[in-house]
Coordinates of C-alpha atoms in Angstrom, one line a residue:
M1 CA 1.0 2.3 -3.3
K2 CA -0.8 5.4 -4.4
I3 CA -0.1 6.3 -7.6
V4 CA -1.8 9.3 -9.8
V5 CA -2.2 10.4 -12.8
I6 CA -2.2 13.5 -13.6
G7 CA -3.4 13.9 -17.2
G8 CA -6.2 10.7 -15.5
S9 CA -8.9 12.2 -18.0
G10 CA -8.2 11.9 -20.6
L11 CA -7.5 9.3 -23.7
I12 CA -4.2 7.6 -21.6
G13 CA -5.6 8.8 -18.2
S14 CA -8.3 7.6 -18.0
K15 CA -7.2 3.5 -19.1
L16 CA -4.8 3.9 -16.7
V17 CA -6.8 5.1 -13.6
K18 CA -8.9 1.4 -14.6
A19 CA -6.1 -1.3 -15.1
L20 CA -4.0 0.2 -12.4
V21 CA -7.3 0.2 -10.3
E22 CA -6.8 -4.2 -11.8
R23 CA -3.7 -4.4 -10.8
G24 CA -5.0 -3.3 -6.4
H25 CA -3.5 -0.4 -6.8
E26 CA -5.2 3.0 -5.6
A27 CA -5.0 5.7 -8.3
L28 CA -6.2 9.0 -8.1
A29 CA -6.8 10.9 -11.8
A30 CA -5.6 14.3 -11.3
S31 CA -6.9 16.4 -14.3
P32 CA -8.7 20.2 -14.3
S33 CA -11.9 18.3 -14.2
T34 CA -11.9 16.1 -11.7
G35 CA -9.7 19.1 -9.8
V36 CA -6.1 19.0 -9.4
N37 CA -4.5 21.7 -12.2
T38 CA -1.0 21.6 -12.8
I39 CA -0.6 25.4 -13.8
T40 CA -1.8 27.3 -11.4
R41 CA -1.8 24.1 -8.5
K42 CA -4.9 24.6 -7.4
G43 CA -5.2 21.4 -5.7
L44 CA -1.7 19.3 -5.8
A45 CA -1.3 18.8 -3.0
E46 CA -3.9 17.9 -1.8
A47 CA -3.7 15.2 -4.9
L48 CA -0.2 13.6 -4.1
D49 CA -0.5 14.0 -0.5
G50 CA 1.1 9.7 0.2
A51 CA 1.1 8.9 -3.1
D52 CA 4.9 6.4 -4.1
V53 CA 4.5 7.2 -8.4
V54 CA 3.4 9.7 -9.9
I55 CA 2.7 9.0 -13.5
D56 CA 2.6 12.6 -16.0
V57 CA 0.6 11.7 -19.2
A58 CA -1.2 15.3 -19.5
N59 CA -1.7 16.9 -22.4
A60 CA -1.3 20.9 -23.9
P61 CA -4.9 22.2 -24.2
V62 CA -3.6 24.1 -27.1
W63 CA -0.9 24.0 -29.7
E64 CA 0.7 27.2 -30.8
D65 CA 4.6 26.9 -30.3
A66 CA 5.5 29.4 -27.0
A67 CA 2.0 28.2 -25.4
V68 CA 2.5 24.7 -25.5
L69 CA 6.4 25.5 -24.4
D70 CA 4.9 28.3 -21.1
F71 CA 2.5 25.0 -20.5
F72 CA 4.8 21.7 -20.2
E73 CA 7.9 23.9 -18.7
T74 CA 5.3 25.8 -16.0
S75 CA 3.5 22.8 -15.3
G76 CA 6.1 20.5 -15.0
R77 CA 8.0 23.3 -12.6
N78 CA 5.1 23.5 -10.3
L79 CA 4.2 19.0 -10.5
L80 CA 7.9 18.5 -9.9
A81 CA 7.8 21.0 -7.1
A82 CA 4.8 19.4 -5.4
E83 CA 6.2 15.5 -5.6
A84 CA 9.6 17.1 -3.8
A85 CA 7.5 18.2 -1.1
A86 CA 5.3 15.1 -1.0
G87 CA 8.1 12.2 -1.2
V88 CA 6.9 11.4 -4.2
R89 CA 9.1 8.3 -5.2
H90 CA 9.0 7.4 -8.1
H91 CA 7.9 10.0 -11.7
V92 CA 6.9 8.4 -14.9
A93 CA 6.6 10.1 -18.0
L94 CA 4.2 9.5 -21.4
S95 CA 6.5 11.8 -23.9
I96 CA 7.4 11.4 -27.5
V97 CA 9.6 9.2 -30.3
G98 CA 11.5 11.0 -32.2
S99 CA 10.7 14.4 -30.7
E100 CA 14.5 15.9 -30.2
R101 CA 14.9 14.8 -34.1
L102 CA 12.3 17.4 -35.5
P103 CA 13.3 20.4 -33.9
G104 CA 10.8 22.0 -35.5
N105 CA 7.7 21.4 -34.6
G106 CA 7.0 23.4 -31.6
Y107 CA 5.3 21.0 -29.8
F108 CA 7.7 18.0 -30.1
R109 CA 10.4 21.1 -28.4
A110 CA 8.2 21.4 -26.2
K111 CA 8.5 18.2 -24.5
V112 CA 11.8 17.4 -24.9
A113 CA 11.9 20.7 -23.0
Q114 CA 9.7 18.8 -20.1
E115 CA 12.0 15.4 -20.9
N116 CA 15.0 17.9 -19.9
L117 CA 13.6 19.2 -16.7
I118 CA 12.8 16.1 -15.2
K119 CA 16.1 14.4 -15.8
A120 CA 17.1 18.2 -13.5
S121 CA 14.5 16.9 -10.8
G122 CA 17.0 14.7 -8.1
I123 CA 13.5 12.9 -8.0
A124 CA 14.4 9.7 -9.6
Y125 CA 11.7 8.9 -12.4
T126 CA 11.2 6.9 -16.2
I127 CA 10.7 8.6 -19.1
L128 CA 7.9 6.5 -21.4
R129 CA 8.3 8.1 -25.2
A130 CA 6.0 6.1 -27.7
T131 CA 5.2 7.2 -31.5
Q132 CA 1.7 7.9 -32.4
F133 CA -1.3 5.8 -30.9
F134 CA -3.6 4.4 -33.9
E135 CA -6.4 6.4 -33.0
F136 CA -4.3 9.9 -34.1
V137 CA -4.2 9.6 -37.6
G138 CA -7.5 10.8 -38.4
G139 CA -6.6 13.6 -37.2
I140 CA -2.8 13.8 -38.9
A141 CA -4.8 13.0 -42.0
Q142 CA -7.0 15.7 -41.3
S143 CA -4.6 18.2 -40.5
I144 CA -2.9 18.0 -44.3
A145 CA -6.5 17.6 -46.5
D146 CA -6.4 20.8 -49.0
G147 CA -9.7 20.1 -50.4
E148 CA -10.5 16.8 -52.2
E149 CA -6.2 15.3 -51.8
I150 CA -4.4 14.6 -49.1
R151 CA -0.7 14.5 -49.9
V152 CA 1.0 13.1 -47.5
S153 CA 5.3 11.9 -46.2
P154 CA 5.3 8.0 -47.6
A155 CA 8.9 7.7 -44.7
L156 CA 8.3 4.8 -42.1
F157 CA 6.5 5.1 -39.2
Q158 CA 5.4 3.1 -35.9
P159 CA 2.5 3.9 -34.1
V160 CA 0.8 1.6 -31.3
A161 CA -2.8 1.4 -29.6
S162 CA -3.9 3.1 -27.3
D163 CA -4.0 0.3 -24.7
D164 CA -0.6 -1.0 -25.0
V165 CA 0.6 2.2 -24.5
V166 CA -0.9 2.0 -21.0
D167 CA 0.0 -1.2 -20.1
T168 CA 3.5 -0.1 -20.4
L169 CA 3.4 2.8 -18.6
A170 CA 1.6 0.9 -16.1
D171 CA 4.0 -1.6 -16.2
L172 CA 6.6 1.3 -16.0
A173 CA 5.3 2.5 -12.6
L174 CA 4.8 -0.5 -11.0
A175 CA 9.1 -1.6 -11.2
P176 CA 12.3 0.5 -10.1
P177 CA 13.0 4.2 -11.4
V178 CA 15.7 3.5 -15.0
N179 CA 16.4 6.7 -14.2
G180 CA 16.1 6.6 -18.6
T181 CA 14.5 6.3 -20.8
I182 CA 12.5 3.7 -22.0
E183 CA 10.6 3.3 -25.9
V184 CA 7.6 1.9 -27.0
A185 CA 6.2 1.7 -30.1
G186 CA 3.6 -0.4 -32.0
P187 CA 4.4 -3.9 -33.4
Q188 CA 4.9 -3.0 -37.5
A189 CA 6.8 -0.3 -39.9
I190 CA 4.1 0.7 -42.0
P191 CA 4.2 4.1 -45.0
L192 CA 2.4 7.7 -43.4
D193 CA 0.8 8.0 -46.4
E194 CA -0.3 4.2 -46.0
A195 CA -1.8 4.3 -42.3
V196 CA -3.7 7.9 -43.7
R197 CA -5.2 5.6 -46.4
G198 CA -6.2 2.8 -44.3
I199 CA -7.7 4.9 -42.3
A200 CA -9.9 7.4 -44.5
Q201 CA -11.0 3.6 -46.7
A202 CA -11.7 2.8 -43.0
T203 CA -13.9 6.0 -42.2
G204 CA -15.9 6.5 -45.7
D205 CA -13.6 9.0 -46.5
R206 CA -12.8 9.2 -50.5
R207 CA -10.1 11.9 -51.1
K208 CA -6.9 11.0 -52.3
V209 CA -4.0 10.3 -50.6
I210 CA -1.2 11.0 -52.6
A211 CA 2.0 10.3 -51.9
D212 CA 4.6 13.1 -51.8
I213 CA 8.7 13.6 -49.6
R214 CA 7.6 16.3 -49.4
A215 CA 4.7 17.6 -47.9
R216 CA 5.3 18.2 -44.4
Y217 CA 4.4 17.2 -41.3
F218 CA 3.4 19.7 -38.2
G219 CA 5.8 21.6 -40.4
A220 CA 8.7 19.3 -41.0
I221 CA 10.2 16.7 -43.4
L222 CA 10.1 13.3 -42.9
D223 CA 12.5 10.1 -43.2
D224 CA 12.6 6.6 -41.7
R225 CA 14.1 8.0 -39.3
S226 CA 11.7 10.7 -37.4
L227 CA 9.0 9.1 -36.7
T228 CA 10.5 5.3 -36.3
P229 CA 11.7 3.9 -32.4
G230 CA 15.4 3.2 -31.8
R231 CA 17.3 -0.2 -31.3
N232 CA 14.6 -2.5 -28.5
P233 CA 12.0 -0.9 -28.1
R234 CA 8.8 -2.6 -26.6
L235 CA 7.0 -3.1 -28.7
G236 CA 2.8 -3.5 -28.5
T237 CA 0.7 -6.7 -29.4
I238 CA -1.7 -5.2 -31.7
G239 CA -1.0 -3.7 -34.9
F240 CA -3.0 -1.7 -37.1
T241 CA -4.4 -3.1 -40.2
D242 CA -7.0 -5.3 -37.1
W243 CA -6.3 -1.9 -35.4
L244 CA -8.6 -0.8 -38.5
G245 CA -10.1 -4.2 -38.7
Q246 CA -12.0 -4.4 -35.8
Q247 CA -13.2 0.6 -36.9
A248 CA -14.6 -0.4 -39.3
G249 CA -16.1 -3.4 -37.4
G250 CA -17.8 -1.4 -34.9
N251 CA -15.6 -2.9 -32.1

């Protein structure tokens, strides 16, 4: 099959293109750096010509609420219209576990808007909602650091390795559309403050990590359901502790 990966130059996209090629398929990395822009539509029709499946893993280049919403809505509309014109049979999109539960987070609101466009498009689809990637825990810590302290919620979350997300996306792209949503998460739920403390220790960050139930996560107060999956998610095979050990070992 010809599979076009929108956002194919990013963390998930680049790994996904490689995984699909290794499985014997033609995979095209589509991003502004490869001449395909879903906002301006430059190169989009050409990229989708003859495509069987499109996988959208693009990430917004901005985080301001109005800008990120505009990105996902504009990109989504342009991409889905181009897919309809090209006769694409299956649209796969990567989203975020808990998006609808944190409406105060502008990025999450934008992902919900993107999902709604997909559901209304008439194109057969599969939406994969993933929990936070292991690789992003350090960024979470930096976003909430204040001087020599990092105050972070002890609410549970269930981070997942990007490699496990890639494997799941590849499986879904090669399977029939479910016209619904699937979740993927790491094998264990852990308190967010524990994860941040682990990444700080692994990277030599000497700041004190303090559990604080009032600490906000990108503007939102968390509870144990905010960032954890529902019943029967697909579970990754790589544990957070094992991944941390690999980072500390330089692997």
